[in-house]
XYZ file of C-alpha atoms in Angstrom:
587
model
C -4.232 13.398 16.843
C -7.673 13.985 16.376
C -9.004 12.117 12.853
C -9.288 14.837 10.350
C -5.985 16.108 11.308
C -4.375 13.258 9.768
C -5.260 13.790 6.339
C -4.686 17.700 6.961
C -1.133 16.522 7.938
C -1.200 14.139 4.634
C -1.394 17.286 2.653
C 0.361 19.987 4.129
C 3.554 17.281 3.485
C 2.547 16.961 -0.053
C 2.645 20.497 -0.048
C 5.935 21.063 1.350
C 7.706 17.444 0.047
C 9.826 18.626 -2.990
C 8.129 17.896 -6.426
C 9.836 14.702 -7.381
C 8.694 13.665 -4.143
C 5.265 14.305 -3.312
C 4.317 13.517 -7.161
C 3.628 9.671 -6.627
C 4.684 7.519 -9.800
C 1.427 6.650 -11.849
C 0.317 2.931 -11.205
C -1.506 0.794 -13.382
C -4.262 -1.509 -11.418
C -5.347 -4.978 -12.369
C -8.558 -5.134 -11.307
C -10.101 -9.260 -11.084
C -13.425 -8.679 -12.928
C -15.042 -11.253 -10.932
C -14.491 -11.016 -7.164
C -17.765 -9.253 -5.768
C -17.678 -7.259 -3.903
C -14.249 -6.356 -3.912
C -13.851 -5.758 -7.614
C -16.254 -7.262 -10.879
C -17.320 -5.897 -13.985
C -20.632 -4.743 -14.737
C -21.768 -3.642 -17.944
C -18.508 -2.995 -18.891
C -17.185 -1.080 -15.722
C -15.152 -2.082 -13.385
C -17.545 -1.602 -9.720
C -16.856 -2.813 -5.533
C -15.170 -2.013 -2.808
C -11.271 -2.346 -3.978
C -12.417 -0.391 -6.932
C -14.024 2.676 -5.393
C -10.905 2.693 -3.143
C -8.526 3.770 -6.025
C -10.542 6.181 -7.395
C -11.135 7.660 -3.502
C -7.084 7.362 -3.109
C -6.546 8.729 -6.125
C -9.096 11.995 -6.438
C -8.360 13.061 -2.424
C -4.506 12.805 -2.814
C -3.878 12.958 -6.729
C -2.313 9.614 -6.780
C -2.327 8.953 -10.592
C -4.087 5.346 -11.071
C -4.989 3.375 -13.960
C -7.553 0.276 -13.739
C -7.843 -2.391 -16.244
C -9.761 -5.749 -15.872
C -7.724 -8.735 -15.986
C -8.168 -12.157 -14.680
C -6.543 -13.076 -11.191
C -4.000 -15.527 -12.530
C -2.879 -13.477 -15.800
C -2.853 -10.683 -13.393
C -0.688 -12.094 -10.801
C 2.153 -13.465 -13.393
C 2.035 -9.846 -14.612
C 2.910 -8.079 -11.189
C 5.740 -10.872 -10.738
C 7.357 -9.918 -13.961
C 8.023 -6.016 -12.840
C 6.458 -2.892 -14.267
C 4.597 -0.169 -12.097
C 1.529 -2.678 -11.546
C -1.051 -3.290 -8.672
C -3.007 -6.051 -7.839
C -5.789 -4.204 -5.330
C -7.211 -7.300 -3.674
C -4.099 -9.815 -3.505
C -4.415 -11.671 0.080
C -0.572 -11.353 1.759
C 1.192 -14.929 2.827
C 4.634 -15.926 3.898
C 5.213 -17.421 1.069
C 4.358 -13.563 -1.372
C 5.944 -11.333 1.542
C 9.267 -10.962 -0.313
C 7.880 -11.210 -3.737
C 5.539 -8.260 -4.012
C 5.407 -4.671 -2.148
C 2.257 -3.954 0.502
C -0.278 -1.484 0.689
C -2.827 -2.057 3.247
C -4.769 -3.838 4.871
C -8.084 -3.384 2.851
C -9.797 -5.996 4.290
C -9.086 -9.084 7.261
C -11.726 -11.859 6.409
C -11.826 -15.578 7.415
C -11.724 -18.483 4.779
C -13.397 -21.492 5.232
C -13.841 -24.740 4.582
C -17.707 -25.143 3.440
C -19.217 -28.306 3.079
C -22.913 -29.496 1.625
C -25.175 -30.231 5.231
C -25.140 -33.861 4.567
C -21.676 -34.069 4.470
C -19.640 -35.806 7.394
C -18.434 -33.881 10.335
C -15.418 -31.744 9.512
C -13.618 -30.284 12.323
C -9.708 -30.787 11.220
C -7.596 -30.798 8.154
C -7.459 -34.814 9.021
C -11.324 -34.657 8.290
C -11.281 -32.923 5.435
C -8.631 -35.191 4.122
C -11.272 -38.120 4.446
C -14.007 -35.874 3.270
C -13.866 -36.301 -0.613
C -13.283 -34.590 -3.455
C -11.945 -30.691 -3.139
C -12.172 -27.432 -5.373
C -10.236 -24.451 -5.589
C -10.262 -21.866 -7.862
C -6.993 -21.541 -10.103
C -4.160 -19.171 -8.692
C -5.496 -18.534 -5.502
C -3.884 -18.560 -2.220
C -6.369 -20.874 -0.685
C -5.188 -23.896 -3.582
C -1.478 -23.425 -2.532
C -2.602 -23.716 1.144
C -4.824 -26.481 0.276
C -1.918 -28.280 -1.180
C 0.551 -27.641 1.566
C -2.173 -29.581 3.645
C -1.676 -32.645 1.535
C -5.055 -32.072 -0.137
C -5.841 -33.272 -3.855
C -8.322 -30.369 -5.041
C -9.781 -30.324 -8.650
C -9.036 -26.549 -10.465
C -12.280 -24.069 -11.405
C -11.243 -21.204 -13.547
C -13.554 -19.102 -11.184
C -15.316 -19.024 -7.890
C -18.729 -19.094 -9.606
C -18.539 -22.375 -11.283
C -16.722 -23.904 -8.008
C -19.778 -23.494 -6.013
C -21.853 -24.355 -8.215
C -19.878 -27.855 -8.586
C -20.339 -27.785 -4.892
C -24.048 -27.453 -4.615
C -24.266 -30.217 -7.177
C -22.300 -32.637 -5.307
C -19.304 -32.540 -8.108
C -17.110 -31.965 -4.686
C -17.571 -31.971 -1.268
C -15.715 -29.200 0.100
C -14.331 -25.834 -1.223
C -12.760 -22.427 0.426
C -14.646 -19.347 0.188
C -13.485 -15.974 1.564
C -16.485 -15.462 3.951
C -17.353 -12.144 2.594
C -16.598 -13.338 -0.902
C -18.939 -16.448 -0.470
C -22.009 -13.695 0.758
C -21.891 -12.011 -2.347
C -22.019 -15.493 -4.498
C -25.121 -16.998 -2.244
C -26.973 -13.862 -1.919
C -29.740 -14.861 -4.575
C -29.062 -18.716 -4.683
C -31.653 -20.729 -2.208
C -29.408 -24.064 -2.373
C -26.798 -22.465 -0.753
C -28.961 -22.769 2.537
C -27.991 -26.336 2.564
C -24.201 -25.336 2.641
C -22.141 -24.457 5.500
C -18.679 -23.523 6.828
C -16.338 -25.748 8.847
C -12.873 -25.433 10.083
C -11.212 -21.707 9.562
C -8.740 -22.179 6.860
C -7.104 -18.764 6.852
C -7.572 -15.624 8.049
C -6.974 -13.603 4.708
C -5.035 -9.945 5.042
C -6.225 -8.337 1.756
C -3.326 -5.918 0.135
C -3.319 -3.674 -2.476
C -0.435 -5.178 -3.674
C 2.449 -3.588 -5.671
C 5.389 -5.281 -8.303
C 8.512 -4.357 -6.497
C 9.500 -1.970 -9.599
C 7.444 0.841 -8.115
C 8.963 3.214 -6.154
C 9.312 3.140 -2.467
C 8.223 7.006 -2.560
C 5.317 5.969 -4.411
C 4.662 3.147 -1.914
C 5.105 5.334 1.027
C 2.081 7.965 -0.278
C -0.057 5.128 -0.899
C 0.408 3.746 2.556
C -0.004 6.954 4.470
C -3.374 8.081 2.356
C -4.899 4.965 2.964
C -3.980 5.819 7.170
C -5.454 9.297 6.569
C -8.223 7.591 4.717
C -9.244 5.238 7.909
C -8.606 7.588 10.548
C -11.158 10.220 8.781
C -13.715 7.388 8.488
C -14.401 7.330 5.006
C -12.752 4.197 4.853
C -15.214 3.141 6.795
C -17.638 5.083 4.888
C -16.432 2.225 2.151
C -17.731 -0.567 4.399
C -21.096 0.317 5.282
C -21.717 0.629 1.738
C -20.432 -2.551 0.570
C -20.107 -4.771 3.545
C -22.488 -3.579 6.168
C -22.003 -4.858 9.493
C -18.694 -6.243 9.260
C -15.055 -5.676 10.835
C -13.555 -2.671 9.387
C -9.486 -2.913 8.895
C -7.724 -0.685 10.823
C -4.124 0.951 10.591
C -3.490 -1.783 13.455
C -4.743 -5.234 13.022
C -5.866 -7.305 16.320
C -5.494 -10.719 16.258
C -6.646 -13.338 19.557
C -7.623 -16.572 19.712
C -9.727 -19.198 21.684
C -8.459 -19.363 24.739
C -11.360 -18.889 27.773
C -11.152 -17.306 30.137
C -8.525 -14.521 28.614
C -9.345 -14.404 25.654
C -12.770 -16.375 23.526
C -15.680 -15.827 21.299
C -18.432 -15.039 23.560
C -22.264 -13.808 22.387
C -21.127 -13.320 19.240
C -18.151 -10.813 20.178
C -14.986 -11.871 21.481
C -14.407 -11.773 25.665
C -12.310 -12.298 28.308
C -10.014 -10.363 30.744
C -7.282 -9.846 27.899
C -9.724 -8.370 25.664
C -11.263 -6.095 27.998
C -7.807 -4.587 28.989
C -6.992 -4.430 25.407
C -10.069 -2.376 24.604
C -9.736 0.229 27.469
C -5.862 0.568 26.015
C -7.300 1.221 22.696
C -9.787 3.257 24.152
C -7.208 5.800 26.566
C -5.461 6.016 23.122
C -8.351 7.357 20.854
C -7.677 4.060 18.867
C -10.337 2.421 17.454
C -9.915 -1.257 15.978
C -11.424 -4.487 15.118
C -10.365 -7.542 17.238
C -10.350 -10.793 15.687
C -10.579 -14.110 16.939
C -8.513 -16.907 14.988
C -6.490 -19.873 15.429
C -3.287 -19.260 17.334
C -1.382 -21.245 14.330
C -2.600 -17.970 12.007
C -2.263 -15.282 14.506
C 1.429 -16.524 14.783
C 1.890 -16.552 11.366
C 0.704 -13.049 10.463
C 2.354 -11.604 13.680
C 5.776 -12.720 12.868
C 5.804 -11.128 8.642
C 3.830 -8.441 9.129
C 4.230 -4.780 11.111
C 1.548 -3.358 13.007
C -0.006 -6.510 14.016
C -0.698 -7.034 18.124
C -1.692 -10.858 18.989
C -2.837 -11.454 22.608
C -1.895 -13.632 24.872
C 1.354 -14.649 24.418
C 3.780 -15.822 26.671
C 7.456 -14.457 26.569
C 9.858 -17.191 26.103
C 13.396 -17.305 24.963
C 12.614 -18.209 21.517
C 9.940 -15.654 20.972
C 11.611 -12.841 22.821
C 13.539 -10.875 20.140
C 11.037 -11.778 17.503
C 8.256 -9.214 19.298
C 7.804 -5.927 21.347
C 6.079 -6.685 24.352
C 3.435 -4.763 26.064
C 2.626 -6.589 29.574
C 2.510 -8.639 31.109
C -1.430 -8.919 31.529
C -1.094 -12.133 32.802
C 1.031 -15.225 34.059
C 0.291 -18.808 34.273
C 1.314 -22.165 35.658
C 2.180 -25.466 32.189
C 1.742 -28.725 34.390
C 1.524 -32.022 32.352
C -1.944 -34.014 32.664
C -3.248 -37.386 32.693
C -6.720 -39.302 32.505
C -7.602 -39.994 35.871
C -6.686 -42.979 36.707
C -4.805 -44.138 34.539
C -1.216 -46.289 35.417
C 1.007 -43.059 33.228
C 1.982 -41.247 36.009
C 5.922 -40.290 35.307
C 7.439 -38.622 38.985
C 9.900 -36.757 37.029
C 10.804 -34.975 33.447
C 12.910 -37.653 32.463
C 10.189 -40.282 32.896
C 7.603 -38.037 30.788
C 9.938 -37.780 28.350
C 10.035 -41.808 27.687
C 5.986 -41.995 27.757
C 4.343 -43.184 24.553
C 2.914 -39.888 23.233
C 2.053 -35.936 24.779
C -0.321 -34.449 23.001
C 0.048 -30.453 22.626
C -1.637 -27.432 20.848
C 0.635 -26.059 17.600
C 2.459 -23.322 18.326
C 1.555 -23.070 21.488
C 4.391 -21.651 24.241
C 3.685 -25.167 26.443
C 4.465 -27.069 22.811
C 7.425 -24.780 22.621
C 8.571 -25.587 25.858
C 8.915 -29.835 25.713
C 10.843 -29.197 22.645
C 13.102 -26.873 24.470
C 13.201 -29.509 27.477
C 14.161 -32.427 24.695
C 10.805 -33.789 24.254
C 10.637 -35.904 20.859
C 7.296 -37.834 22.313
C 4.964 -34.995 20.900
C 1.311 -35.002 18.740
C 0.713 -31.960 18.086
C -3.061 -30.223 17.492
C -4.466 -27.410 15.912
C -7.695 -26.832 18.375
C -6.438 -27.059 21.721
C -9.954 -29.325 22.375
C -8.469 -31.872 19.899
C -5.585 -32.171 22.563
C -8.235 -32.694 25.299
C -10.134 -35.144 23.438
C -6.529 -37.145 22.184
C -5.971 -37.432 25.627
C -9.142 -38.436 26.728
C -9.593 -41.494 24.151
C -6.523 -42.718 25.401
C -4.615 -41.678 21.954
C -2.363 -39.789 23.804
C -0.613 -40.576 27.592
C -0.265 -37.382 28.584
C -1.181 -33.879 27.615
C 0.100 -30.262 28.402
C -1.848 -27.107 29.755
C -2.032 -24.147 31.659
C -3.591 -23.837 35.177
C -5.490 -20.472 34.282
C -6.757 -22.112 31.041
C -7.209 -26.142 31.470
C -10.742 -26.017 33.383
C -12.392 -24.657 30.730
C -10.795 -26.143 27.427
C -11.671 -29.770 29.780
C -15.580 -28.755 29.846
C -15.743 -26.853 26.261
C -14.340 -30.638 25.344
C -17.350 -32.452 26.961
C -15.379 -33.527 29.905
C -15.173 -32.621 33.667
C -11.526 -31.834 35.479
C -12.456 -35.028 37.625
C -11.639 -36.903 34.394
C -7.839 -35.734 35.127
C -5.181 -36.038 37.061
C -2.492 -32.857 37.838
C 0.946 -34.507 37.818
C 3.769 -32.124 36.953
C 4.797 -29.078 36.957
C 6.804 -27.270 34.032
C 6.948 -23.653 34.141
C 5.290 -20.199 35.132
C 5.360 -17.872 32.237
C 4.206 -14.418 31.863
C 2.018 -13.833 29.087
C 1.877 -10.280 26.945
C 0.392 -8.322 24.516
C 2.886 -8.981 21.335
C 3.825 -6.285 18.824
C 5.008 -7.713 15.293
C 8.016 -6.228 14.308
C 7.887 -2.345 12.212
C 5.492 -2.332 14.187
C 5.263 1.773 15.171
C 7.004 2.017 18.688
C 5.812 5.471 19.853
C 2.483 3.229 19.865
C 4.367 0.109 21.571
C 5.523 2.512 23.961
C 1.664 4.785 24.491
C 0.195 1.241 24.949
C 2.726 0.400 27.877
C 3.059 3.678 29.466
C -1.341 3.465 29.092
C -1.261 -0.510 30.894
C 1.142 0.722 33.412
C -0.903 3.492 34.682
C -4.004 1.011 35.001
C -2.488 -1.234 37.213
C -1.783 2.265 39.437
C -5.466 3.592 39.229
C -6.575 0.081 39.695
C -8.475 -0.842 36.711
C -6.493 -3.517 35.611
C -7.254 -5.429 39.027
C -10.819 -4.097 38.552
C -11.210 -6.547 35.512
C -8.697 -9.177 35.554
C -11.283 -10.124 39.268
C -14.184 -10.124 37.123
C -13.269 -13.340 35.563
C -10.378 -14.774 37.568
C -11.869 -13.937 40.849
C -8.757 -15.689 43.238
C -5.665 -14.657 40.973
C -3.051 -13.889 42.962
C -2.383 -9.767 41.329
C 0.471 -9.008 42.965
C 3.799 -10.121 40.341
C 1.656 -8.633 38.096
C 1.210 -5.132 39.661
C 4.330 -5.025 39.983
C 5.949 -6.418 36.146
C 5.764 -4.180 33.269
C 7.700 -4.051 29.959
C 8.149 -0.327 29.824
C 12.012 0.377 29.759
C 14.012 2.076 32.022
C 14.261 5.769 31.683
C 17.201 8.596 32.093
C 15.690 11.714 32.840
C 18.059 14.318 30.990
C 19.620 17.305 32.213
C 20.981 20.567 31.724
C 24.613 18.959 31.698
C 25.982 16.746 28.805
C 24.590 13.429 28.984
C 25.433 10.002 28.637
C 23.549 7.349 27.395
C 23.887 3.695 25.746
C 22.392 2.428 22.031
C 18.420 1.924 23.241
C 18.537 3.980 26.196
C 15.876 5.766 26.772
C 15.827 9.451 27.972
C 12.610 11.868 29.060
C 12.413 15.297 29.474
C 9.212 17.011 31.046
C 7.958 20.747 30.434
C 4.864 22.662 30.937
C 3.461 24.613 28.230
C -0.460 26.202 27.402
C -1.749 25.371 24.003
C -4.512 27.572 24.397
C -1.709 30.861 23.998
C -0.258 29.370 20.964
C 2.722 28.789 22.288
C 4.104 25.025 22.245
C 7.590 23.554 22.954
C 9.093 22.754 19.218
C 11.667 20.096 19.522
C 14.742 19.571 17.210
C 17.627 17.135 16.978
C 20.751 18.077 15.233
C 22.051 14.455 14.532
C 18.594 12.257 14.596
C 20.716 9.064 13.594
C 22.280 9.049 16.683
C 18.995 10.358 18.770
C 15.608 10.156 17.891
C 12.180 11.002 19.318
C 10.568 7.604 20.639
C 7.306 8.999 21.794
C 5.574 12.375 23.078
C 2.585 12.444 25.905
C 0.533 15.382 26.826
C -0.804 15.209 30.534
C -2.789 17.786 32.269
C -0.785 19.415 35.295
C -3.958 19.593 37.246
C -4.920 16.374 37.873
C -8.191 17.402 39.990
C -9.546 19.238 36.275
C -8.629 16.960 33.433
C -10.273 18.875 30.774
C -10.248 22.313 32.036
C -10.082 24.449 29.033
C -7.328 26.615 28.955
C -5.253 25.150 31.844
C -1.394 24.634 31.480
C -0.114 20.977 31.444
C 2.864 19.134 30.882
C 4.528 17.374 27.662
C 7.174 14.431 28.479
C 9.435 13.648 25.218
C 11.302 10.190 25.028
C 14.177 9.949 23.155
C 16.087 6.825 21.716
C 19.780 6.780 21.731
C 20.287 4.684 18.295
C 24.081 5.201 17.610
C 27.272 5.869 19.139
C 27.834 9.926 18.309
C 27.109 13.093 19.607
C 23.854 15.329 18.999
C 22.306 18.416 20.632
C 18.028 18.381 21.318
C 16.721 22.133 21.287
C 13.798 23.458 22.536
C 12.178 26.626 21.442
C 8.676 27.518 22.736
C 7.087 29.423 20.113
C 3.721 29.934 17.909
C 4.173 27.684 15.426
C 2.344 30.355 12.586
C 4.932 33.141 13.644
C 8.291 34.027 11.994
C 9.849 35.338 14.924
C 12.054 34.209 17.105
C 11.194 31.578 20.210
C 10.298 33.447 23.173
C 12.425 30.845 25.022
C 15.382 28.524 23.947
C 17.477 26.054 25.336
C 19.201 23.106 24.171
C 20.475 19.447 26.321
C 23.430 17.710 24.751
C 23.631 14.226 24.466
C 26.613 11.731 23.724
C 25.545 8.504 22.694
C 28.343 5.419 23.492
C-alpha cells in the first residue's frame, strides 16, 4: 500500500467505526519539562519532538490530548496509580512491559556509559565496576539497570546537574541517552573531553499509557502513529529535531556484531545478512532503520516486544516457539577451541565437560548449546572479543565459536587463527531472520515468500559469494521456512488448525473491477496474507495488463466457514459481475 493510502485508510475507518468507537477517550500527557529534545519547557511552553507529536496526532486524527509539565519521577508514580494518563517519552523494559500500555516506538537510541578522557579504559560492566564513583538521574531506567549490574551510583534530580558533576570530576561515569546527551553538550566546550564507552542499552522510547485507558483508545493511537510514519511526516519530525539520525519505523531492526554476516562497517552496518535483509525490505516497499547492538539487548527486546526482527539467529529447540522464522539465510558449524599449543585438548564431550573453564558469548545459541549438552564449566561474556581474549590469556581452557564467524572475531581481537587450535565439533545450526512474537504475520509471511523467490532468481547466491566466497549454497537453496500450502478447490475442503490454504485468480485493476473476498466464520478461517503478481512476467509494469492475486488463508479453529468471491467495482452498488464461493471445514 502505497504511503498516503494509509492514513486515507486511517480515516475512512474513523468514518465508518461506530461513534463510541472511532471517538478515542481524551488522554492527559505528562510531559518531563526537561528532556531536550524530546520534551522541555521554554518560556513557559512545553516544546521538542515528543511534544509536537501529540499535537500532530491529535489535530490530523482528532485524538483529544491534554499536556501538562510534570517531573519524570512524579510523573511516572502518577501513570502507575491509573487514570487516563500518558507518559510520551517513557523508554519500554522487561521489567514496565506488564505495568503500563504501549504506543510506539517514537524513538530507538543507544545509552552509554560516558566517561571523562582521562579516565581508565572501560570496555565491560567489570570495568566500570572498578571505574569509580557513578551518577544517575533519579527514576530513570538507566539507575535500575545500573543497579541490576551491581553498581553503587549517587542520585541527581536531573540530567543537567549529573553532567555537570561529571565534567567536574564529582563522578567518573554516567548514562546518557545518546541523543539526549547532544542536546546537553551542544554549547558546553568541556564536554569535548568526555566520551562514550560500553553500550548500556538500546532505549525503545514509548508513548506510554496507565492501563486504565481504553484498548479502543490505544488501538487509534497506535494505528495514527503507523499512518503518521508511512506518510513521512514522522519523519518530517526528525529532520527537524534530530537531523541525521535513525528514524523509528513501524518495524524495528535489530543486529549485532558479528563479521562477516552481520557488523558495523564505514559507519553503516554490513555483511551478507544485512544486504539480504535490505533487498527484502526493499521488494516490500518497506523502509527501516537497522541497528547494530549487543546480542544480549537484541534478545531482550525481541522476546517482549511485537514487530521486532533480530538477525542472525540460529533456530534451536529452546528458541523455536518463542519466534517466527524467516530463513534460513545461513548455517554454520560450533566447534570448541583452544590456544595453540596448549596440553587442553579433551578427544571427546565428556572430557570438555571436566576442563577448568569454557568461555562463551551471553546469549549466544553456542552458550545455549553446552548448557543443553550439561556443561556447568561455563564464563560467560558480553563482547564475543572478551571470549577471544579470556581464552587467549589463558583465563579460560577452552572457548566456543562458529566456523563462518571465528576468523574474524580472532583478528578483530588482536590475534591470528595460528594462535588456535580446532578440536571439536558440536553442531551445525541454521541461522534465520527472527520475528518477535505479535509480530504482523501477513509481513512474516511477504518476507518469506520475498527470500524464497531470491534464492530462485539467484540473488541470494549473488550476495551471500560476495563475502563468503567458498560457502557451500546448496542446503540453503534448498531450506526455507515458508509453510506448506493446500491449494483450495471448488469441492469442500479439509484442512487442520495452521494449515495454510491459497487460492489464485486473475483480475485487471485498471477496469475497476477487483476480486472482494469474504469469510462467513473468520474465527475459524482467516486471511493470512494477499500478493499481487503480474501474469506477464516478460512486462512487469505494463500499465493496464491483467495479473494475478494469490490469497492465503489460516485455518485457526475446528468449524466450518464458507470464503466468497465477488469481482466487482468496489464504488458500485450493484451486484458482482461474478460470484462464487469455496467451503472449508476446519478439524
Amino acid at each position: 500500500m502505497k504511503r498516503i493510502s494509509r492514513r486515507i485508510l486511517f480515516l475512512l475507518l474513523l468514518a465508518f467505526l461506530p461513534l463510541s468507537m472511532a471517538m478515542a477517550r481524551g488522554v492527559t500527557f505528562l510531559v518531563n519539562p526537561s528532556y531536550s529534545p524530546f520534551s522541555y519547557e521554554e518560556n513557559g511552553s512545553l516544546k521538542g519532538l515528543a511534544v509536537e507529536l501529540v499535537k500532530l496526532l491529535s489535530s490530523e486524527f482528532g485524538l483529544e490530548a491534554e499536556m501538562v509539565a510534570m517531573p519524570f519521577e512524579e510523573a511516572y508514580t502518577k501513570l502507575q496509580d491509573g487514570g487516563e494518563y500518558a507518559l510520551p517519552t517513557l523508554v519500554f523494559t522487561p521489567q514496565r512491559k506488564s505495568q503500563f500500555n504501549w504506543v510506539g516506538p517514537i524513538a530507538v537510541t543507544p545509552t552509554y556509559l560516558y566517561a571523562r578522557d582521562d579516565s581508565r579504559d572501560i570496555r565491560s560492566i567489570d570495568d566500570a565496576r572498578k571505574a569509580g564513583k557513578v551518577g544517575a538521574v533519579r527514576g530513570y531506567y538507566s539507575q535500575q539497570l545500573l543497579a541490576e549490574q551491581g553498581l553503587d551510583t549517587l542520585i541527581f534530580d536531573d540530567e543537567t546537574t549529573l553532567l555537570k558533576s561529571l565534567l567536574e570530576g564529582g563522578i567518573d561515569l554516567a548514562p546518557f541517552n545518546y541523543d539526549v546527551y547532544k542536546y546537553l553538550t551542544e554549547n558546553i566546550p568541556e564536554s569535548s573531553k568526555l566520551h562514550a564507552t560500553i553500550v548500556l542499552d538500546l532505549d525503545m522510547t514509548y508513548i506510554g499509557f496507565s492501563k486504565d485507558v481504553p484498548l479502543d483508545t490505544l488501538r487509534m493511537w497506535q494505528e495514527a502513529l503507523d499512518s503518521l510514519k508511512s506518510s513521512g511526516d514522522f519523519a518530517g519530525l526528525y529532520e527537524k529535531w534530530l537531523p541525521g539520525r535513525p528514524v523509528p519505523g513501524i518495524y524495528t531492526l535489530l543486529t549485532e556484531e558479528y563479521p562477516p554476516v552481520t557488523y558495523m562497517g564505514d559507519g553503516e552496518p554490513e555483511g551478507f545478512v544485512i544486504e539480504i535483509v535490505r533487498e527484502l525490505m526493499d521488494r516490500n516497499g518497506m523502509k527501516e532503520e537497522i541497528f547494530l547492538v549487543p546480542w544480549t539487548i537484541g534478545y531482550e527486546l525481541a522476546s517482549n516486544l511485537p514487530n521486532v526482527l533480530l538477525f542472525s539467529m540460529d533456530q534451536t529447540e529452546f528458541r523455536k516457539p518463542l519466534f517466527e522464522w524467516i530463513g534460513p539465510v545461513g548455517r554454520n558449524t560450533a566447534y570448541l577451541y583452544g590456544r595453540a599449543g596448549s596440553s587442553v585438548a579433551p578427544a571427546d564431550l565428556e572430557e570438555a565437560r571436566k576442563v577448568g573453564t569454557i568461555a562463551t558469548t551471553k546469549d549466544w545459541w553456542t552458550e545455549q548449546l553446552l548448557i543443553d549438552l550439561g556443561f556447568t564449566n561455563l564464563k560467560s561474556f558480553l563482547d564475543p572479543l572478551d571470549t577471544v581474549r579470556q581464552l587467549m590469556s589463558g583465563e579460560a581452557d577452552l572457548a566456543i565459536f562458529t566456523d563462518l564467524t571465528v576468523s574474524e572475531l580472532v583478528q578483530n581481537a588482536g590475534y591470528q587463527m595460528e594462535n588456535l587450535d580446532r578440536l571439536l565439533e558440536i553442531q551445525t545450526n541454521y541461522f534465520y531472520i527472527a520475528a518477535s512474537r505479535g509480530t504482523d504475520p501477513e509481513t512474516v509471511l511477504s518476507l518469506q515468500k520475498t527470500l524464497d523467490s531470491m534464492k530462485r532468481d539467484g540473488s541470494f547466491e549473488e550476495i551471500l559469494r560476495k563475502y563468503v566466497p567458498n560457502v557451500l549454497i546448496t542446503p540453503l537453496l534448498f531450506q526455507s521456512s515458508t509453510p506448506s500450502t493446500v491449494m483450495l478447490q471448488s469441492v469442500v475442503n479439509s484442512l487442520k488448525i495452521g494449515e495454510l490454504a491459497s487460492l489464485t485468480l486473475e483480475e485487471n485493476g485498471s477496469t475497476g473491477y477487483v476480486w472482494d473476498v469474504g469469510i462467513s466464520n473468520p474465527n475459524v478461517l482467516s486471511l493470512a496474507f494477499v500478493k499481487h503478481g503480474v501474469v506477464d512476467t516478460g512486462k512487469e509494469s505494463l500499465t493496464g495488463a491483467p495479473y494475478e492475486v494469490e490469497w492465503t488463508f489460516r485455518a485457526e479453529r475446528p468449524g466450518e466457514c464458507v470464503i466468497v468471491f465477488s469481482l466487482r467495482r468496489p464504488w458500485e452498488s450493484v451486484h458482482p459481475i461474478k460470484t462464487f464461493a469455496i467451503n472449508v471445514k476446519v478439524e
